[in-house]
PDB file of C-alpha atoms in Angstrom:
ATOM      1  CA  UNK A   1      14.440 -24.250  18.260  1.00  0.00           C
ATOM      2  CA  UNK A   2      12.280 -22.631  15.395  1.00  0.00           C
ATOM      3  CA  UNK A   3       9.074 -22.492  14.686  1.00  0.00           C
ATOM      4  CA  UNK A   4       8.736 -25.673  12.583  1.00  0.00           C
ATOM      5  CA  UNK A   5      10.540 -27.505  15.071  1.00  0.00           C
ATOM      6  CA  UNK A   6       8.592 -26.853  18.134  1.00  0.00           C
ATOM      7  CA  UNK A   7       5.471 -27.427  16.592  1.00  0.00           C
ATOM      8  CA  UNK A   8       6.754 -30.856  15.183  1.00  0.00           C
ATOM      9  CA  UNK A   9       7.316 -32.006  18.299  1.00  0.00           C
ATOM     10  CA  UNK A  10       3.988 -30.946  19.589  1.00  0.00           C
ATOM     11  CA  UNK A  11       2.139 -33.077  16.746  1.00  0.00           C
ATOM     12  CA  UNK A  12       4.834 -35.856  17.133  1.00  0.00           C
ATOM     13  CA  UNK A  13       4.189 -35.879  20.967  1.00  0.00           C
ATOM     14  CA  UNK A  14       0.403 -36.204  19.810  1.00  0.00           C
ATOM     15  CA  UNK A  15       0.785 -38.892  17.383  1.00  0.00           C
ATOM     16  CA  UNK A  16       3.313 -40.554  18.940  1.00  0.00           C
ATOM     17  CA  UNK A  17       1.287 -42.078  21.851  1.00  0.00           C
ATOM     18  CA  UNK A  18      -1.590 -43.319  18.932  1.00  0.00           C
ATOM     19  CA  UNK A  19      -3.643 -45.769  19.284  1.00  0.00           C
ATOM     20  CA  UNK A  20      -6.370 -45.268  17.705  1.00  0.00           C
ATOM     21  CA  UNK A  21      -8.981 -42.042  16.084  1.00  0.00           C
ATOM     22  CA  UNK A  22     -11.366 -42.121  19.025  1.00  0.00           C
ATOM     23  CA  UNK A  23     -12.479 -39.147  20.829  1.00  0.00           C
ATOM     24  CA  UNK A  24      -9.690 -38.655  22.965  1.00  0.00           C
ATOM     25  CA  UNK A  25      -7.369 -38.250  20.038  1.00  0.00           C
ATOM     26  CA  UNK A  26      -9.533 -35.812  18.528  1.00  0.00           C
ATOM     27  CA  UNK A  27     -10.097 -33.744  21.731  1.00  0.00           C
ATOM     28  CA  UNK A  28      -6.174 -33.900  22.665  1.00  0.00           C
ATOM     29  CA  UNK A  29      -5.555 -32.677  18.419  1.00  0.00           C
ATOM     30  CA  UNK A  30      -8.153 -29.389  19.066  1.00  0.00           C
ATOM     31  CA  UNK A  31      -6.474 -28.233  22.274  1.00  0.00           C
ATOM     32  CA  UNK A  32      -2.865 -28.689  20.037  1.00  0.00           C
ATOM     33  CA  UNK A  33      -4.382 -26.435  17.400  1.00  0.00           C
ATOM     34  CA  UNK A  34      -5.789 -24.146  19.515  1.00  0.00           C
ATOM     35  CA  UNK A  35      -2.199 -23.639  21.045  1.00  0.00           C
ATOM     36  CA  UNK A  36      -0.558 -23.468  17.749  1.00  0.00           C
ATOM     37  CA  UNK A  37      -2.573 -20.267  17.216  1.00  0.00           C
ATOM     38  CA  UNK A  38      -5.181 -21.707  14.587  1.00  0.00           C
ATOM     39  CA  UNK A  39      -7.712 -20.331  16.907  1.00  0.00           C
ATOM     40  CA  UNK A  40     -10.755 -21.317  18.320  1.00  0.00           C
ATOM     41  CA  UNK A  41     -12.970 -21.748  14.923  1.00  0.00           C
ATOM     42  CA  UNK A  42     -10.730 -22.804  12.636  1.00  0.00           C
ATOM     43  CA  UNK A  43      -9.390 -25.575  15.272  1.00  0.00           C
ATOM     44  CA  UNK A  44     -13.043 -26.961  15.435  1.00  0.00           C
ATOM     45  CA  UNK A  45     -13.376 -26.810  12.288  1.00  0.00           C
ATOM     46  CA  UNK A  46     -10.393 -28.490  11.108  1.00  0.00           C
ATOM     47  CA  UNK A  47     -11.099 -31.327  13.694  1.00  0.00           C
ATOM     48  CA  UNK A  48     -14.458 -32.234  12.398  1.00  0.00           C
ATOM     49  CA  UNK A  49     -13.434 -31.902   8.773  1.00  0.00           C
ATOM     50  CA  UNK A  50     -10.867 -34.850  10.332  1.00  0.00           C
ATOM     51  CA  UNK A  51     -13.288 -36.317  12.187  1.00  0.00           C
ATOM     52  CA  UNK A  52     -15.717 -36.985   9.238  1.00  0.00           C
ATOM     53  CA  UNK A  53     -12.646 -37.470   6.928  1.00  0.00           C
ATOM     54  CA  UNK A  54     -11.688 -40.510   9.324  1.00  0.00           C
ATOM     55  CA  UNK A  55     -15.391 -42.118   9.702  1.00  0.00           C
ATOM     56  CA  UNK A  56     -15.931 -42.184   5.841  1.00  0.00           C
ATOM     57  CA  UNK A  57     -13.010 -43.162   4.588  1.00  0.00           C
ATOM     58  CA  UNK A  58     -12.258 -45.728   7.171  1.00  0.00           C
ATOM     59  CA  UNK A  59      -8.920 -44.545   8.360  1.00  0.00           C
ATOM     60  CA  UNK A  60      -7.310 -46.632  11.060  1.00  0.00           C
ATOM     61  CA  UNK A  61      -3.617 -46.378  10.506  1.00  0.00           C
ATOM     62  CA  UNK A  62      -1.390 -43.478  12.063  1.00  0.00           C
ATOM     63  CA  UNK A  63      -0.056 -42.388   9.001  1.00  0.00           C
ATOM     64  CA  UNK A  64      -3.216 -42.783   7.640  1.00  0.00           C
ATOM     65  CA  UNK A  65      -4.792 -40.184   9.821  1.00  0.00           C
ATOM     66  CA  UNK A  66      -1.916 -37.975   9.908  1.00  0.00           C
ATOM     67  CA  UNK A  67      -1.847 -37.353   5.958  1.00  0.00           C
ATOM     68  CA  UNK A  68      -5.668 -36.871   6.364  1.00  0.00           C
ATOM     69  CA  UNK A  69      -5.061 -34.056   9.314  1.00  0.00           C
ATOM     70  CA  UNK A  70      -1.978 -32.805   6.346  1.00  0.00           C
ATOM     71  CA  UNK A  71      -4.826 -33.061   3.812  1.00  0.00           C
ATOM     72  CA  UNK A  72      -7.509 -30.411   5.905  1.00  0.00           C
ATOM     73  CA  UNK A  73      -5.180 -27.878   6.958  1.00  0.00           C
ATOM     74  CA  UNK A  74      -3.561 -27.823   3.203  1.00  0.00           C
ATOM     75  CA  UNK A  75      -7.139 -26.768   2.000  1.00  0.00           C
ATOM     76  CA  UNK A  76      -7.722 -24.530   4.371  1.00  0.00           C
ATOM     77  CA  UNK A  77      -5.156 -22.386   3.661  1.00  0.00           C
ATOM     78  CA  UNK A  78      -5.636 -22.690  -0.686  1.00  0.00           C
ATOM     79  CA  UNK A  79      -7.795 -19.788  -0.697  1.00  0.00           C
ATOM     80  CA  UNK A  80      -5.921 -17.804  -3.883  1.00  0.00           C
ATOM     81  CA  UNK A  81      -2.447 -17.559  -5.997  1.00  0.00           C
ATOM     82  CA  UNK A  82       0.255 -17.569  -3.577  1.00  0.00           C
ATOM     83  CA  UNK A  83       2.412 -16.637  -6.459  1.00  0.00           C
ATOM     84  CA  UNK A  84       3.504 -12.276  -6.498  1.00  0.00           C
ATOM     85  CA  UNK A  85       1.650 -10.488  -9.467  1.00  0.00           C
ATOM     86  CA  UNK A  86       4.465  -8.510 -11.239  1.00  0.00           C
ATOM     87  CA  UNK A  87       3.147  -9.166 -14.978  1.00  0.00           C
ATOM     88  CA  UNK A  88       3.083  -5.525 -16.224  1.00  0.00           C
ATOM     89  CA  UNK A  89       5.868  -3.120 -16.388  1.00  0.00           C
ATOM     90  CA  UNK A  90       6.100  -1.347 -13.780  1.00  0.00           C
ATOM     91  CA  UNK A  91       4.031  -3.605 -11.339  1.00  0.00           C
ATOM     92  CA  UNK A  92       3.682  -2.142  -7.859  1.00  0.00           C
ATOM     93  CA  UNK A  93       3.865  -3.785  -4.272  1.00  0.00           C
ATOM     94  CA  UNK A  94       2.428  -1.392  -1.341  1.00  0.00           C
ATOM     95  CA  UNK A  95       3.866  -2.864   1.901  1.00  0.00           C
ATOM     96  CA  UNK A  96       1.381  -2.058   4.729  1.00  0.00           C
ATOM     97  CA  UNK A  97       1.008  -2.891   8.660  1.00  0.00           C
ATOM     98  CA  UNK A  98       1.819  -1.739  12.056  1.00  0.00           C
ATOM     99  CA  UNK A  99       5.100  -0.676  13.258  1.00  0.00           C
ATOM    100  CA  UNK A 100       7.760  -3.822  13.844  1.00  0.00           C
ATOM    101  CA  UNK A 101       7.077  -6.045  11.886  1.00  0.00           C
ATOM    102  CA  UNK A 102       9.992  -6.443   9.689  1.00  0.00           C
ATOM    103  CA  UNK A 103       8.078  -3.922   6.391  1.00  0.00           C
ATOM    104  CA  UNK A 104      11.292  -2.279   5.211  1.00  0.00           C
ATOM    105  CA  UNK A 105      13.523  -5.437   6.080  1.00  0.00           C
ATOM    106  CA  UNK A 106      10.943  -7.733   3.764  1.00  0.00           C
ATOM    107  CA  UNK A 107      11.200  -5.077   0.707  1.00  0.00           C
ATOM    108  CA  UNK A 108      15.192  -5.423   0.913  1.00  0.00           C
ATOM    109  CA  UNK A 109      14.887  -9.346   1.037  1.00  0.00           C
ATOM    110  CA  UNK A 110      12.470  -9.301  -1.797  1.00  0.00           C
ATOM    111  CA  UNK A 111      13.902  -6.744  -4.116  1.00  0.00           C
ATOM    112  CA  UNK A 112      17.100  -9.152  -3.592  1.00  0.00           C
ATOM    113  CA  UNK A 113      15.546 -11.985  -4.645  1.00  0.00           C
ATOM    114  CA  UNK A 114      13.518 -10.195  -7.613  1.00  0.00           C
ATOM    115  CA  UNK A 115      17.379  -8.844  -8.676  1.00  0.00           C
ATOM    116  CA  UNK A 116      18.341 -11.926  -8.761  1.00  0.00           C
ATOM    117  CA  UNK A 117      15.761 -13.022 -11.221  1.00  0.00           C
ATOM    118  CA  UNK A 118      16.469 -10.345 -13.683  1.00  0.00           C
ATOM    119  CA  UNK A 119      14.345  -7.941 -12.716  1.00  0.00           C
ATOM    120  CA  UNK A 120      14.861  -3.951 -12.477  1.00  0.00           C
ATOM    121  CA  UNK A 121      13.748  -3.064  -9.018  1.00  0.00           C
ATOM    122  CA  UNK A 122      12.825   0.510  -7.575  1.00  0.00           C
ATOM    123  CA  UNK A 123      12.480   0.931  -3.959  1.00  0.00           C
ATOM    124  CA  UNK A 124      10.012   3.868  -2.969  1.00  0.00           C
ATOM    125  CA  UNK A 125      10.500   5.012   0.399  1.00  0.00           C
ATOM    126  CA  UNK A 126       7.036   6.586   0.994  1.00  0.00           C
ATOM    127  CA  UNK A 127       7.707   5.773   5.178  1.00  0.00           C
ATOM    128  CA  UNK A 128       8.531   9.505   5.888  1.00  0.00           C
ATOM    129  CA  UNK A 129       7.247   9.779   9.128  1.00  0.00           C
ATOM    130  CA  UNK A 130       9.755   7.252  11.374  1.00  0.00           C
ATOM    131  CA  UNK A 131      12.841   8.208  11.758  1.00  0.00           C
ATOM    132  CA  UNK A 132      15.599   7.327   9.658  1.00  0.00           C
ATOM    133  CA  UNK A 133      12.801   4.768   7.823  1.00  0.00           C
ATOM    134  CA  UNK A 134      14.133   6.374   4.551  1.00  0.00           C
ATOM    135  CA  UNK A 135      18.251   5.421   5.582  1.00  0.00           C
ATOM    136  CA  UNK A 136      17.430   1.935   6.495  1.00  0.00           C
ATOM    137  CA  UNK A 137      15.435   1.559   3.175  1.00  0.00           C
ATOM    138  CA  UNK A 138      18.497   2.900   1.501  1.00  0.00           C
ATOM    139  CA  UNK A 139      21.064   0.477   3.158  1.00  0.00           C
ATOM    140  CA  UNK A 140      18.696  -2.972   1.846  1.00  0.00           C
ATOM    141  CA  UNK A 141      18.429  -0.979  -1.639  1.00  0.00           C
ATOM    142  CA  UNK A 142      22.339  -0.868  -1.549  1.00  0.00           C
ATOM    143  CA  UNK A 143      22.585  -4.451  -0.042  1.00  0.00           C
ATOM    144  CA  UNK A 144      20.310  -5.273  -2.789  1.00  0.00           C
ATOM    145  CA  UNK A 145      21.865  -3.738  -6.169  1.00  0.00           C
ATOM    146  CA  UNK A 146      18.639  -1.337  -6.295  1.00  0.00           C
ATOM    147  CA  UNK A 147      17.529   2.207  -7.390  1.00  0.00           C
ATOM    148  CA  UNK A 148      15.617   4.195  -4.998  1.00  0.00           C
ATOM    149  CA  UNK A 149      13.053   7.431  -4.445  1.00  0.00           C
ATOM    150  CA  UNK A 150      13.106   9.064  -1.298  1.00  0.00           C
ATOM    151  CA  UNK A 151      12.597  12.715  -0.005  1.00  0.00           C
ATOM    152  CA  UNK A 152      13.152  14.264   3.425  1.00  0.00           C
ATOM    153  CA  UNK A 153      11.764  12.991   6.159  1.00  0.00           C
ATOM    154  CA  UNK A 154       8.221  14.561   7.247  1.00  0.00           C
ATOM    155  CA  UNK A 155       7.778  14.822   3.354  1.00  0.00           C
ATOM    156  CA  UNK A 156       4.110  14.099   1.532  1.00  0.00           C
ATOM    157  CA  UNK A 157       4.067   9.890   1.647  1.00  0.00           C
ATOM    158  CA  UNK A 158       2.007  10.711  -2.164  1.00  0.00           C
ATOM    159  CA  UNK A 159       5.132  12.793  -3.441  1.00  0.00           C
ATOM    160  CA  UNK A 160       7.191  10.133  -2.924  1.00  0.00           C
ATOM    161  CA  UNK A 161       5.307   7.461  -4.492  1.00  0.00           C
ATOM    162  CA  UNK A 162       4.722   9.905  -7.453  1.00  0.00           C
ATOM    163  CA  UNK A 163       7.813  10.526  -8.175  1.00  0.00           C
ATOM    164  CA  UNK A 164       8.781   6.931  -7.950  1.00  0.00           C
ATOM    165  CA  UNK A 165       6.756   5.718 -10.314  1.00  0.00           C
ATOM    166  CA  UNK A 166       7.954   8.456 -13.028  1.00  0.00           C
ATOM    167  CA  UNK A 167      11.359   7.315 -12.315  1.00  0.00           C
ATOM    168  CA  UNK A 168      10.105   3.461 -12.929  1.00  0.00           C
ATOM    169  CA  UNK A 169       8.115   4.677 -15.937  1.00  0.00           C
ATOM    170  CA  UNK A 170      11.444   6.629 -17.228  1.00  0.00           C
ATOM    171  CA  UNK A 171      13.781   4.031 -16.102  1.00  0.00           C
ATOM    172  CA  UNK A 172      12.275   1.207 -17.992  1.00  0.00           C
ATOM    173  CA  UNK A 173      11.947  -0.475 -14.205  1.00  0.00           C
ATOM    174  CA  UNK A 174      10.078  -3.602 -13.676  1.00  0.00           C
ATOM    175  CA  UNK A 175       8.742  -3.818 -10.121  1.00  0.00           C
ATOM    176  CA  UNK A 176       8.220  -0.544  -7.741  1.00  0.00           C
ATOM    177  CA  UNK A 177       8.429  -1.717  -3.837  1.00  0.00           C
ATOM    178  CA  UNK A 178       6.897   1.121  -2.003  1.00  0.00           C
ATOM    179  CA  UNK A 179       7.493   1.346   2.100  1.00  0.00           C
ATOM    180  CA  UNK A 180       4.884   2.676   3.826  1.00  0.00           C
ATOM    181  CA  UNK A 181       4.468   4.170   7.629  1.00  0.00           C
ATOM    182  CA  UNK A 182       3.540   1.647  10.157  1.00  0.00           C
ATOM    183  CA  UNK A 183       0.174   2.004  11.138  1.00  0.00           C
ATOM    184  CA  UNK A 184      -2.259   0.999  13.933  1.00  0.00           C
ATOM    185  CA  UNK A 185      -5.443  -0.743  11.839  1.00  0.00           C
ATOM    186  CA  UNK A 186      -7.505   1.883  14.155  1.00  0.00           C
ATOM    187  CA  UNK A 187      -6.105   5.277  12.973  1.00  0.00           C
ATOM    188  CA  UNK A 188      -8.345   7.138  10.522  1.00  0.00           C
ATOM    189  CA  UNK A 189      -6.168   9.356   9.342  1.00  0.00           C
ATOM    190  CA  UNK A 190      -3.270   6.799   8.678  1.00  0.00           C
ATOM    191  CA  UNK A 191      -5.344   3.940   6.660  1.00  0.00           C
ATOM    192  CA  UNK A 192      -6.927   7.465   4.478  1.00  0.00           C
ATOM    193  CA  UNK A 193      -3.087   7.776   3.335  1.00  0.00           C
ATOM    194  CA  UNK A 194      -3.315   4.347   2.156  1.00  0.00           C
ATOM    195  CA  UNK A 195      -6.609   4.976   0.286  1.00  0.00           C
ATOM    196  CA  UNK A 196      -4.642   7.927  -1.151  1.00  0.00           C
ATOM    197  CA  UNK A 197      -1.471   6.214  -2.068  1.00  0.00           C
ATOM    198  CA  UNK A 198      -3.922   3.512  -4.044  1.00  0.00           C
ATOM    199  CA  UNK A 199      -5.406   6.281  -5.992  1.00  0.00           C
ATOM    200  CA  UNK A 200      -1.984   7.500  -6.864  1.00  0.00           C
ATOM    201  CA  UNK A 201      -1.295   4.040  -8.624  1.00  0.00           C
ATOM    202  CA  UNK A 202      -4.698   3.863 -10.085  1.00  0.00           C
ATOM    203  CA  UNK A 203      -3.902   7.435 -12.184  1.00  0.00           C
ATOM    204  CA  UNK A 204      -0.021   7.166 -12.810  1.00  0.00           C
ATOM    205  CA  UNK A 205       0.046   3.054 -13.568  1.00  0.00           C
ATOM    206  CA  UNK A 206      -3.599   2.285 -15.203  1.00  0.00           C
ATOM    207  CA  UNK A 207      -4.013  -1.254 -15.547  1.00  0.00           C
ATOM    208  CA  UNK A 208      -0.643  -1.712 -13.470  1.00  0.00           C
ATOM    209  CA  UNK A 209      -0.366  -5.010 -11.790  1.00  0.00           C
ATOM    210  CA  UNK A 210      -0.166  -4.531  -7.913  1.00  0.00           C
ATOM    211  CA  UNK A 211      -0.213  -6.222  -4.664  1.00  0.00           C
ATOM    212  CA  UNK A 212      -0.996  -4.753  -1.285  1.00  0.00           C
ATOM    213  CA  UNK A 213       1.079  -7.165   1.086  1.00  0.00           C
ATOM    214  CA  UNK A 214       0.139  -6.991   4.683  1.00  0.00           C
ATOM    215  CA  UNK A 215       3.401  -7.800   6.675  1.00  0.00           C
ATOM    216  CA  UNK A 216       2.717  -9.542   9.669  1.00  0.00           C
ATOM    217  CA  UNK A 217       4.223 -10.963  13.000  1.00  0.00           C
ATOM    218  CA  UNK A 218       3.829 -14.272  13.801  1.00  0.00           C
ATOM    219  CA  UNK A 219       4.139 -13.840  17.531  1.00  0.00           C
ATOM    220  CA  UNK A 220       1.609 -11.626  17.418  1.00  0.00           C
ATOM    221  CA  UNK A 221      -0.850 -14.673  16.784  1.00  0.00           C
ATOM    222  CA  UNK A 222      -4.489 -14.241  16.922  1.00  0.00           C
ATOM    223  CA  UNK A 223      -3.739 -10.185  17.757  1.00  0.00           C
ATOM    224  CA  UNK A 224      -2.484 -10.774  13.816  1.00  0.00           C
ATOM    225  CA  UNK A 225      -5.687 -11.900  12.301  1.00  0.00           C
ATOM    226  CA  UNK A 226      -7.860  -8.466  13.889  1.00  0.00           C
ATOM    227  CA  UNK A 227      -4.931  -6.432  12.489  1.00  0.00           C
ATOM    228  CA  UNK A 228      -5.396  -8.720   8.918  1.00  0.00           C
ATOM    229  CA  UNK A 229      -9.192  -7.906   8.770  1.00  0.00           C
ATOM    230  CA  UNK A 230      -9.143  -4.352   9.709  1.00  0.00           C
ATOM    231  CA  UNK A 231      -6.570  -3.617   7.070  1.00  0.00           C
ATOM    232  CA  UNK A 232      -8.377  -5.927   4.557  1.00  0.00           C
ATOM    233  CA  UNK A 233     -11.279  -3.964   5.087  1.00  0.00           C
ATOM    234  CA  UNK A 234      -9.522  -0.786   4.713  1.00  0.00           C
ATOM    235  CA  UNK A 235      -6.798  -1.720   1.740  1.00  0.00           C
ATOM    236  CA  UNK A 236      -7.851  -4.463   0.212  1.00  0.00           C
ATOM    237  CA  UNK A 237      -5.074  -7.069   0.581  1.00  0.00           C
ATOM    238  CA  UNK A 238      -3.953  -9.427  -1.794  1.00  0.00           C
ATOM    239  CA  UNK A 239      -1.658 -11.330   0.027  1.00  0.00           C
ATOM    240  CA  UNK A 240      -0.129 -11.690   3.805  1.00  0.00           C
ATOM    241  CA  UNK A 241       4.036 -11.723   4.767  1.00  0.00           C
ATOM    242  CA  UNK A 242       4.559 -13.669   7.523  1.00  0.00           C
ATOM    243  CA  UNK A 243       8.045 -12.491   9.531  1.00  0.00           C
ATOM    244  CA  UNK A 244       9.440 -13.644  12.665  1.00  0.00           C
ATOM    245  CA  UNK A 245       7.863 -17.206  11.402  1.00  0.00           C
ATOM    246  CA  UNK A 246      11.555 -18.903  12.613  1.00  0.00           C
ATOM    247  CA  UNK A 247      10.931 -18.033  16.525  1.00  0.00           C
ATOM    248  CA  UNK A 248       7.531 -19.028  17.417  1.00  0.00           C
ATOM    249  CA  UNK A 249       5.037 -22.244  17.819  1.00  0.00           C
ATOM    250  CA  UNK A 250       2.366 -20.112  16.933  1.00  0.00           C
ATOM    251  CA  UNK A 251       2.275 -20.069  13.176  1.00  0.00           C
ATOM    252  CA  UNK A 252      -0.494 -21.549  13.057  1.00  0.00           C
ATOM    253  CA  UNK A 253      -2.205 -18.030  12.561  1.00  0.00           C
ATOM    254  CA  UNK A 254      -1.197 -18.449   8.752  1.00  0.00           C
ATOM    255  CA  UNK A 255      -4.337 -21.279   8.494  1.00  0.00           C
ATOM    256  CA  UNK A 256      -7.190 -19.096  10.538  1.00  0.00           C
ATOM    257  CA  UNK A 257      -5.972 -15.784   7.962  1.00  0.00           C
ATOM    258  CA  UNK A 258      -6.650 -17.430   4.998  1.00  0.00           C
ATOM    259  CA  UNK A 259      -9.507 -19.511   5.959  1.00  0.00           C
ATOM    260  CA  UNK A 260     -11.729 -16.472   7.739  1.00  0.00           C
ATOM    261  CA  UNK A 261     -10.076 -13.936   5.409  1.00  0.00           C
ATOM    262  CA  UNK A 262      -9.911 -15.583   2.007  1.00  0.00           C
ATOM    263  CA  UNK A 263      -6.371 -14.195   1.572  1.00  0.00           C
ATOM    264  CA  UNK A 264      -2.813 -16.188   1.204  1.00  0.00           C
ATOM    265  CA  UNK A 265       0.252 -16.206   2.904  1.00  0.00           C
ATOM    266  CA  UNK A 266       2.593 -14.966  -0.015  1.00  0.00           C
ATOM    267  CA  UNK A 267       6.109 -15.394   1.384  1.00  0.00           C
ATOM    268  CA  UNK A 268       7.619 -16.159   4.990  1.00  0.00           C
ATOM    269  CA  UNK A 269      10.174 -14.468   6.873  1.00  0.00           C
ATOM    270  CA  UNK A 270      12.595 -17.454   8.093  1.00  0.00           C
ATOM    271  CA  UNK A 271      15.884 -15.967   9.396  1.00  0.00           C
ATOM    272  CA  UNK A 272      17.256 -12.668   9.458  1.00  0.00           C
ATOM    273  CA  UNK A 273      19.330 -13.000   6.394  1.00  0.00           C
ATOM    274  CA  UNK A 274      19.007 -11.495   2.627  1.00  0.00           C
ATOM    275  CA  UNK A 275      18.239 -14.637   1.541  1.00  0.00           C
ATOM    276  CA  UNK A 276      15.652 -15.646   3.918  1.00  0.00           C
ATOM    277  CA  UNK A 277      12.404 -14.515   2.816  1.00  0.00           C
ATOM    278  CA  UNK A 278      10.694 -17.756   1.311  1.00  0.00           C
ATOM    279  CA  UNK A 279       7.356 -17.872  -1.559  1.00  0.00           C
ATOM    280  CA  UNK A 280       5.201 -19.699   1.280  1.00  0.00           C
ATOM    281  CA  UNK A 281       4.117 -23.327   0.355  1.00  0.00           C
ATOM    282  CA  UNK A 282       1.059 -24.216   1.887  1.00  0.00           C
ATOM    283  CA  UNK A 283       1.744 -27.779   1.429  1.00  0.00           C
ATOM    284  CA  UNK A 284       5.283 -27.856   2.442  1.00  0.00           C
ATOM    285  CA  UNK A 285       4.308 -25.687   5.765  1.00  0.00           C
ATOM    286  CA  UNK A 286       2.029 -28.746   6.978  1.00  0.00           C
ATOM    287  CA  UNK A 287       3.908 -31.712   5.943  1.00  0.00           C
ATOM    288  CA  UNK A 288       6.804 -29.339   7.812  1.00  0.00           C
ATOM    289  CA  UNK A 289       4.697 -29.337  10.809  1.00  0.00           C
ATOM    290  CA  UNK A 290       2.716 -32.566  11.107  1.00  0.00           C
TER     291      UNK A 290
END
């Protein structure tokens, strides 16, 4: 059963046994958030937003009440364009976050679905630290239909991305997809490289469009939204990738990100397929779950 699933049940369980909006309800609707992963502020939160949403407009009805609980936990999570920023030529997407999470397997699911679309896609493989990082890259570029840039492993992460974005400004090449090492948000040293790759961009693509995706797994749950703020902090993120999103009840991490961080959930890792990395739909995730 995936994620959407198990949490349906959850909130059908809930509203199933309705009766009325009384204090019980609301109590019982917290503790479901809470276990969905929302966390502890953002469950409050929600619930009195509900609460006071119930009280002044008079809300009696189940369905009533339900859209209502749809309605909060939508605007929560509208916080920016969930929409991928590829308006110049080259545009660049920096992939970022700890080891495991599905980075390289997202950049072969998206450059398929950018192909697809028309669009000339370079993969950079600037991950030259783990081992063989640089052969999987190459298999989703092949999967894919894609050029790519990659050097030896052990090889200067900047060199790489250099040189692939000469190749995309030679190549005529739309968007550049750049793998990065997976990092622990507390190494020094590591989130420096990312300050350096950035710089990189800044001199060879002025004015470029980019996106700094943090790619993130959805078991990981509230462990997800430190490793979202450090790297915020550090990187500057424009948007989050949410993998592993089709095995866990906890998804609900995607509403306490973008409410505490002001940053969207960009796309959604469903399945382990090509095809199966989704543009994320705030408003389709909740009517999905509630």
């Amino acid at each position: 059963m995936g994620f959407f699933d198990k949490l349906k049940k959850i909130t059908t369980n809930l509203f199933g046994g309705f009766t009325e909006a009384d204090e019980a309800f609301f109590e019982e609707l917290e503790e479901t958030l809470i276990l969905a992963d929302l966390g502890m502020d953002t469950a409050v939160d929600a619930v009195e937003k509900l609460r006071t949403k119930v009280r002044k407009e008079k809300l009696h009805d189940q369905e009533e009440v339900r859209e209502a609980l749809r309605d909060v936990l939508a605007e929560e999570m509208e916080v920016g364009d969930t929409a991928l920023d590829i308006s110049t030529q080259p545009s660049v997407v920096l992939f970022i976050g700890v080891n495991g999470v599905g980075k390289t397997t997202s950049i072969g699911k998206l450059a398929h679905q950018l192909k697809s679309q028309g669009k000339r896609v370079l993969l950079c493989a600037a991950d030259t630290f783990r081992a063989a990082a640089a052969d999987q890259l190459e298999i989703w570029a092949e999967r894919a239909g894609c050029e790519l840039v990659r050097q030896h492993e052990g090889a200067d992460p900047g060199a790489v991305l250099f040189d692939a974005l000469q190749a995309a400004k030679a190549r005529n090449v739309d968007v550049v997809l750049c793998d990065t090492a997976g990092r622990l948000h507390n190494k020094a040293n590591l989130m420096a490289e990312l300050a350096k790759l950035s710089k990189i961009i800044d001199r060879e693509c002025p004015g470029a469009a980019r996106e700094t995706l943090l790619v993130l797994d959805a078991t990981t749950g509230q462990n997800g939204l430190i490793q979202a703020r450090t790297f915020k902090e550090t990187a500057g993120l424009t948007g989050i990738v949410l993998t592993k999103l089709d095995g866990t009840a906890k998804g609900g991490i995607v509403v306490a990100i973008a409410r505490e961080l002001g940053v969207p959930v960009k796309f959604a890792g469903v399945g382990e397929g090509i095809d199966d990395l989704r543009p994320f739909d705030a408003r389709a995730y909740v009517e999905a779950i509630i």
